Amino acid sequence: MVQLKTDTSIEAMRATGRVVARMLTAAREAAAVGVTPRELDEVARAVLREAGAGSPFLNYRPHFAPTPFPAVICASVNDAIVHGIPTDEPLRDGDLVSIDAGATLDGWAGDSAISFTVGRARAEDTRLVGTAYEALDAGIAAAVVGNRIGDIAHAIGTVCRRAGYGIPEGFGGHGVGRAMHEDPAVPNEGRPGRGMVLRHGMVLAIEPMLIGGGGDVFHADRDGWTLRTTDGSRAAHAEHTVAITDDGPRILTAL
């Protein structure tokens, strides 16, 4: 069931979203050659502590997971698409990193993700990351009252496919509210004019995930969490929590 949020609730979710944005900003600023993803997780934890916020990631255990998630961010490097567990493996020059972060504050959740290169970027990685943000912008632009979920999915998928990138099937965006994952599901590819009608008060996490090699095939790592490209190509992930309002889409996880 989709829970519509009041304007007051959306304002409260905006406060949570700012915490998420600060987590991602701090992690991005701390990321450098030789820094470990686990150290980035510690940076994000410090932001949560300062804000008096909690983490919907820490100890989260969906049905597919063999163990609870042990961190407050997902840190996915190079061929990891999403759900990477932060490790003690130092980042190397040219690594492509995706950081996914969430927070809970006063009973409301927020969820967002960024992708970037550590050190010197390869041209193909710059294009991949740029396309992920272009797809995110297209999805947000379609998130208007009267449109449908399929319009968001089609906007994202069109950008990704036009650029020649793959899309991991079965993974995409979702509703956000009192919980990090709520109805409805928001696919990253679909037919326009199909699916649930968008209404004022819906809050969605819109999150394109791109596979650089062009195929859609992926597999779960041995940790049971990390999803990796099967062809070994690199991946990118971008995400914002967005409120659907009569005045247009409102990004709740921007700084």
CSV table of C-alpha atoms in Angstrom, one decimal:
chain,number,residue,atom,x,y,z
A,1,MET,CA,0.0,0.0,0.0
A,2,VAL,CA,1.3,3.4,-0.9
A,3,GLN,CA,1.2,6.0,1.9
A,4,LEU,CA,0.8,9.6,0.8
A,5,LYS,CA,2.7,12.1,2.9
A,6,THR,CA,1.4,15.4,4.2
A,7,ASP,CA,3.2,18.6,3.4
A,8,THR,CA,4.4,18.6,7.1
A,9,SER,CA,5.7,15.1,6.7
A,10,ILE,CA,7.6,16.0,3.5
A,11,GLU,CA,9.2,18.8,5.4
A,12,ALA,CA,10.3,16.4,8.1
A,13,MET,CA,11.7,14.1,5.4
A,14,ARG,CA,13.6,17.0,4.0
A,15,ALA,CA,15.5,17.2,7.3
A,16,THR,CA,16.4,13.6,7.0
A,17,GLY,CA,17.4,14.0,3.4
A,18,ARG,CA,19.9,16.8,4.4
A,19,VAL,CA,21.6,14.3,6.8
A,20,VAL,CA,21.9,11.8,4.0
A,21,ALA,CA,23.4,14.5,1.7
A,22,ARG,CA,25.9,15.4,4.4
A,23,MET,CA,26.9,11.8,4.7
A,24,LEU,CA,27.6,11.5,1.0
A,25,THR,CA,29.4,14.8,0.8
A,26,ALA,CA,31.6,13.9,3.7
A,27,ALA,CA,32.4,10.4,2.3
A,28,ARG,CA,33.1,11.9,-1.1
A,29,GLU,CA,35.5,14.5,0.4
A,30,ALA,CA,37.3,11.8,2.4
A,31,ALA,CA,37.7,9.4,-0.6
A,32,ALA,CA,41.2,9.3,-1.9
A,33,VAL,CA,43.9,6.9,-3.1
A,34,GLY,CA,44.8,4.7,-0.1
A,35,VAL,CA,41.7,5.4,1.9
A,36,THR,CA,39.6,2.3,2.6
A,37,PRO,CA,35.8,2.0,2.1
A,38,ARG,CA,35.6,1.1,5.8
A,39,GLU,CA,37.1,4.4,6.7
A,40,LEU,CA,34.4,6.1,4.5
A,41,ASP,CA,31.8,4.2,6.5
A,42,GLU,CA,33.3,5.7,9.7
A,43,VAL,CA,33.1,9.2,8.2
A,44,ALA,CA,29.4,8.6,7.5
A,45,ARG,CA,28.8,7.3,11.0
A,46,ALA,CA,30.2,10.5,12.4
A,47,VAL,CA,27.7,12.5,10.4
A,48,LEU,CA,24.9,10.4,11.7
A,49,ARG,CA,26.1,10.8,15.3
A,50,GLU,CA,26.4,14.6,15.0
A,51,ALA,CA,22.8,14.8,13.6
A,52,GLY,CA,21.4,12.4,16.2
A,53,ALA,CA,20.2,10.2,13.3
A,54,GLY,CA,20.0,6.5,12.9
A,55,SER,CA,20.9,4.2,10.0
A,56,PRO,CA,18.3,2.1,8.1
A,57,PHE,CA,21.3,0.2,6.5
A,58,LEU,CA,23.0,-1.0,9.6
A,59,ASN,CA,21.8,-4.5,10.5
A,60,TYR,CA,19.2,-4.5,7.7
A,61,ARG,CA,18.5,-8.0,6.6
A,62,PRO,CA,16.1,-8.5,3.7
A,63,HIS,CA,15.0,-12.0,2.6
A,64,PHE,CA,17.9,-12.6,0.2
A,65,ALA,CA,20.7,-11.6,2.7
A,66,PRO,CA,22.6,-14.3,4.5
A,67,THR,CA,23.7,-11.9,7.2
A,68,PRO,CA,22.6,-8.4,8.5
A,69,PHE,CA,24.3,-5.5,6.7
A,70,PRO,CA,27.3,-4.4,8.8
A,71,ALA,CA,27.6,-0.8,7.7
A,72,VAL,CA,25.8,2.6,7.4
A,73,ILE,CA,26.8,3.0,3.7
A,74,CYS,CA,27.1,0.7,0.7
A,75,ALA,CA,30.5,1.1,-1.0
A,76,SER,CA,30.5,-0.5,-4.4
A,77,VAL,CA,33.8,-0.3,-6.3
A,78,ASN,CA,34.5,-0.8,-10.1
A,79,ASP,CA,32.5,-3.9,-11.2
A,80,ALA,CA,30.2,-3.8,-8.1
A,81,ILE,CA,26.9,-2.4,-9.0
A,82,VAL,CA,25.2,-1.9,-5.6
A,83,HIS,CA,25.1,-3.2,-2.0
A,84,GLY,CA,28.9,-3.4,-1.6
A,85,ILE,CA,30.0,-4.0,2.0
A,86,PRO,CA,32.8,-1.5,3.0
A,87,THR,CA,36.1,-3.4,3.2
A,88,ASP,CA,39.7,-2.7,4.3
A,89,GLU,CA,40.9,-2.8,0.7
A,90,PRO,CA,42.5,0.6,0.0
A,91,LEU,CA,41.1,2.6,-2.9
A,92,ARG,CA,43.4,2.8,-5.9
A,93,ASP,CA,44.0,5.5,-8.5
A,94,GLY,CA,41.2,5.4,-11.1
A,95,ASP,CA,38.8,3.3,-9.0
A,96,LEU,CA,35.1,4.0,-9.8
A,97,VAL,CA,33.2,4.2,-6.5
A,98,SER,CA,29.4,4.3,-5.8
A,99,ILE,CA,28.3,5.3,-2.3
A,100,ASP,CA,24.7,4.6,-1.2
A,101,ALA,CA,23.7,6.1,2.1
A,102,GLY,CA,20.5,6.3,4.3
A,103,ALA,CA,19.4,7.9,7.5
A,104,THR,CA,16.4,8.0,9.8
A,105,LEU,CA,15.5,11.0,11.8
A,106,ASP,CA,12.3,11.6,13.9
A,107,GLY,CA,10.8,8.5,12.3
A,108,TRP,CA,11.4,9.4,8.7
A,109,ALA,CA,13.9,7.8,6.3
A,110,GLY,CA,16.0,9.1,3.4
A,111,ASP,CA,18.1,7.3,0.8
A,112,SER,CA,20.5,8.6,-1.8
A,113,ALA,CA,23.6,7.5,-3.8
A,114,ILE,CA,26.5,9.0,-5.7
A,115,SER,CA,29.2,7.7,-8.1
A,116,PHE,CA,32.7,9.2,-8.7
A,117,THR,CA,36.2,8.3,-9.5
A,118,VAL,CA,39.1,8.3,-7.1
A,119,GLY,CA,42.2,10.0,-8.6
A,120,ARG,CA,42.5,10.1,-12.3
A,121,ALA,CA,39.3,9.2,-14.2
A,122,ARG,CA,39.2,7.1,-17.3
A,123,ALA,CA,37.2,8.7,-20.1
A,124,GLU,CA,34.8,5.8,-20.3
A,125,ASP,CA,34.1,6.0,-16.5
A,126,THR,CA,33.4,9.7,-16.7
A,127,ARG,CA,30.9,9.0,-19.5
A,128,LEU,CA,29.3,6.2,-17.5
A,129,VAL,CA,28.9,8.3,-14.3
A,130,GLY,CA,27.6,11.3,-16.3
A,131,THR,CA,25.0,9.1,-17.9
A,132,ALA,CA,23.9,7.8,-14.5
A,133,TYR,CA,23.2,11.3,-13.4
A,134,GLU,CA,21.5,12.2,-16.7
A,135,ALA,CA,19.2,9.2,-16.2
A,136,LEU,CA,18.5,10.3,-12.7
A,137,ASP,CA,17.6,13.8,-13.9
A,138,ALA,CA,15.4,12.3,-16.5
A,139,GLY,CA,13.6,10.2,-14.0
A,140,ILE,CA,13.1,13.1,-11.6
A,141,ALA,CA,11.8,15.3,-14.5
A,142,ALA,CA,9.1,12.6,-15.2
A,143,ALA,CA,8.1,12.5,-11.5
A,144,VAL,CA,5.1,14.9,-11.8
A,145,VAL,CA,1.5,14.6,-10.7
A,146,GLY,CA,-0.6,12.9,-13.3
A,147,ASN,CA,2.3,10.9,-14.8
A,148,ARG,CA,2.7,7.2,-14.0
A,149,ILE,CA,5.5,5.0,-12.6
A,150,GLY,CA,6.1,3.8,-16.2
A,151,ASP,CA,6.9,7.3,-17.3
A,152,ILE,CA,9.8,7.5,-14.7
A,153,ALA,CA,11.0,4.0,-15.7
A,154,HIS,CA,10.8,4.9,-19.4
A,155,ALA,CA,12.7,8.1,-19.0
A,156,ILE,CA,15.5,6.4,-17.1
A,157,GLY,CA,15.7,3.4,-19.4
A,158,THR,CA,15.8,5.6,-22.5
A,159,VAL,CA,18.8,7.5,-21.3
A,160,CYS,CA,20.7,4.3,-20.3
A,161,ARG,CA,19.9,2.3,-23.5
A,162,ARG,CA,20.6,5.2,-25.8
A,163,ALA,CA,24.1,5.4,-24.3
A,164,GLY,CA,24.6,1.7,-24.8
A,165,TYR,CA,24.6,0.6,-21.1
A,166,GLY,CA,23.0,-2.3,-19.4
A,167,ILE,CA,20.4,-2.2,-16.6
A,168,PRO,CA,20.3,-4.9,-13.9
A,169,GLU,CA,16.9,-6.5,-14.1
A,170,GLY,CA,14.8,-6.5,-10.9
A,171,PHE,CA,16.6,-3.7,-9.2
A,172,GLY,CA,15.4,-0.1,-9.1
A,173,GLY,CA,13.8,2.6,-7.0
A,174,HIS,CA,11.1,2.4,-4.3
A,175,GLY,CA,8.8,4.3,-2.1
A,176,VAL,CA,10.3,5.9,1.0
A,177,GLY,CA,8.7,7.0,4.2
A,178,ARG,CA,8.6,5.7,7.7
A,179,ALA,CA,10.7,2.8,6.3
A,180,MET,CA,13.5,2.9,3.8
A,181,HIS,CA,11.7,0.6,1.4
A,182,GLU,CA,8.0,1.1,0.8
A,183,ASP,CA,5.6,0.7,-2.1
A,184,PRO,CA,5.6,1.3,-5.0
A,185,ALA,CA,8.5,-0.2,-6.9
A,186,VAL,CA,10.1,2.1,-9.4
A,187,PRO,CA,11.8,0.2,-12.2
A,188,ASN,CA,14.6,1.6,-14.3
A,189,GLU,CA,13.0,0.5,-17.5
A,190,GLY,CA,9.4,0.4,-18.6
A,191,ARG,CA,6.6,1.5,-20.9
A,192,PRO,CA,5.3,5.1,-20.6
A,193,GLY,CA,1.7,5.6,-19.5
A,194,ARG,CA,1.7,2.4,-17.5
A,195,GLY,CA,1.6,1.7,-13.8
A,196,MET,CA,0.4,3.7,-10.8
A,197,VAL,CA,-0.6,7.3,-11.2
A,198,LEU,CA,1.7,9.7,-9.4
A,199,ARG,CA,-0.1,11.8,-6.8
A,200,HIS,CA,0.8,14.7,-4.5
A,201,GLY,CA,2.4,13.3,-1.4
A,202,MET,CA,4.1,10.2,-2.9
A,203,VAL,CA,7.8,10.0,-2.0
A,204,LEU,CA,10.1,7.9,-4.2
A,205,ALA,CA,13.7,6.9,-4.3
A,206,ILE,CA,14.6,7.2,-8.0
A,207,GLU,CA,17.9,5.3,-8.6
A,208,PRO,CA,19.3,4.3,-12.0
A,209,MET,CA,22.0,1.6,-12.0
A,210,LEU,CA,24.1,1.2,-15.1
A,211,ILE,CA,26.3,-1.6,-16.4
A,212,GLY,CA,29.1,-0.3,-18.5
A,213,GLY,CA,29.5,-3.3,-20.7
A,214,GLY,CA,26.0,-3.0,-22.1
A,215,GLY,CA,24.7,-6.3,-20.9
A,216,ASP,CA,22.1,-6.8,-18.1
A,217,VAL,CA,23.6,-9.9,-16.5
A,218,PHE,CA,24.9,-9.7,-12.9
A,219,HIS,CA,25.6,-12.0,-10.0
A,220,ALA,CA,25.8,-11.9,-6.2
A,221,ASP,CA,29.2,-12.0,-4.6
A,222,ARG,CA,30.2,-14.6,-2.1
A,223,ASP,CA,29.3,-12.2,0.7
A,224,GLY,CA,25.6,-12.5,-0.4
A,225,TRP,CA,25.2,-8.7,-0.6
A,226,THR,CA,27.4,-7.2,-3.3
A,227,LEU,CA,26.0,-7.4,-6.9
A,228,ARG,CA,28.7,-7.5,-9.6
A,229,THR,CA,28.6,-7.3,-13.3
A,230,THR,CA,29.2,-10.7,-14.8
A,231,ASP,CA,31.2,-9.4,-17.7
A,232,GLY,CA,33.6,-7.6,-15.3
A,233,SER,CA,32.7,-4.1,-16.7
A,234,ARG,CA,32.3,-1.2,-14.3
A,235,ALA,CA,29.0,0.1,-13.0
A,236,ALA,CA,27.5,3.4,-11.7
A,237,HIS,CA,24.6,4.2,-9.4
A,238,ALA,CA,22.9,7.5,-8.7
A,239,GLU,CA,19.9,8.1,-6.5
A,240,HIS,CA,17.7,10.8,-4.8
A,241,THR,CA,14.7,10.7,-2.6
A,242,VAL,CA,12.0,12.8,-4.4
A,243,ALA,CA,8.6,14.0,-3.2
A,244,ILE,CA,5.9,14.3,-5.8
A,245,THR,CA,4.1,17.6,-5.3
A,246,ASP,CA,1.6,19.8,-7.1
A,247,ASP,CA,4.5,22.2,-7.6
A,248,GLY,CA,6.7,19.6,-9.3
A,249,PRO,CA,9.2,17.1,-8.0
A,250,ARG,CA,11.1,18.1,-4.9
A,251,ILE,CA,14.5,16.5,-4.2
A,252,LEU,CA,14.7,15.8,-0.5
A,253,THR,CA,18.3,14.5,-0.4
A,254,ALA,CA,20.0,17.5,-2.0
A,255,LEU,CA,22.3,19.6,0.2
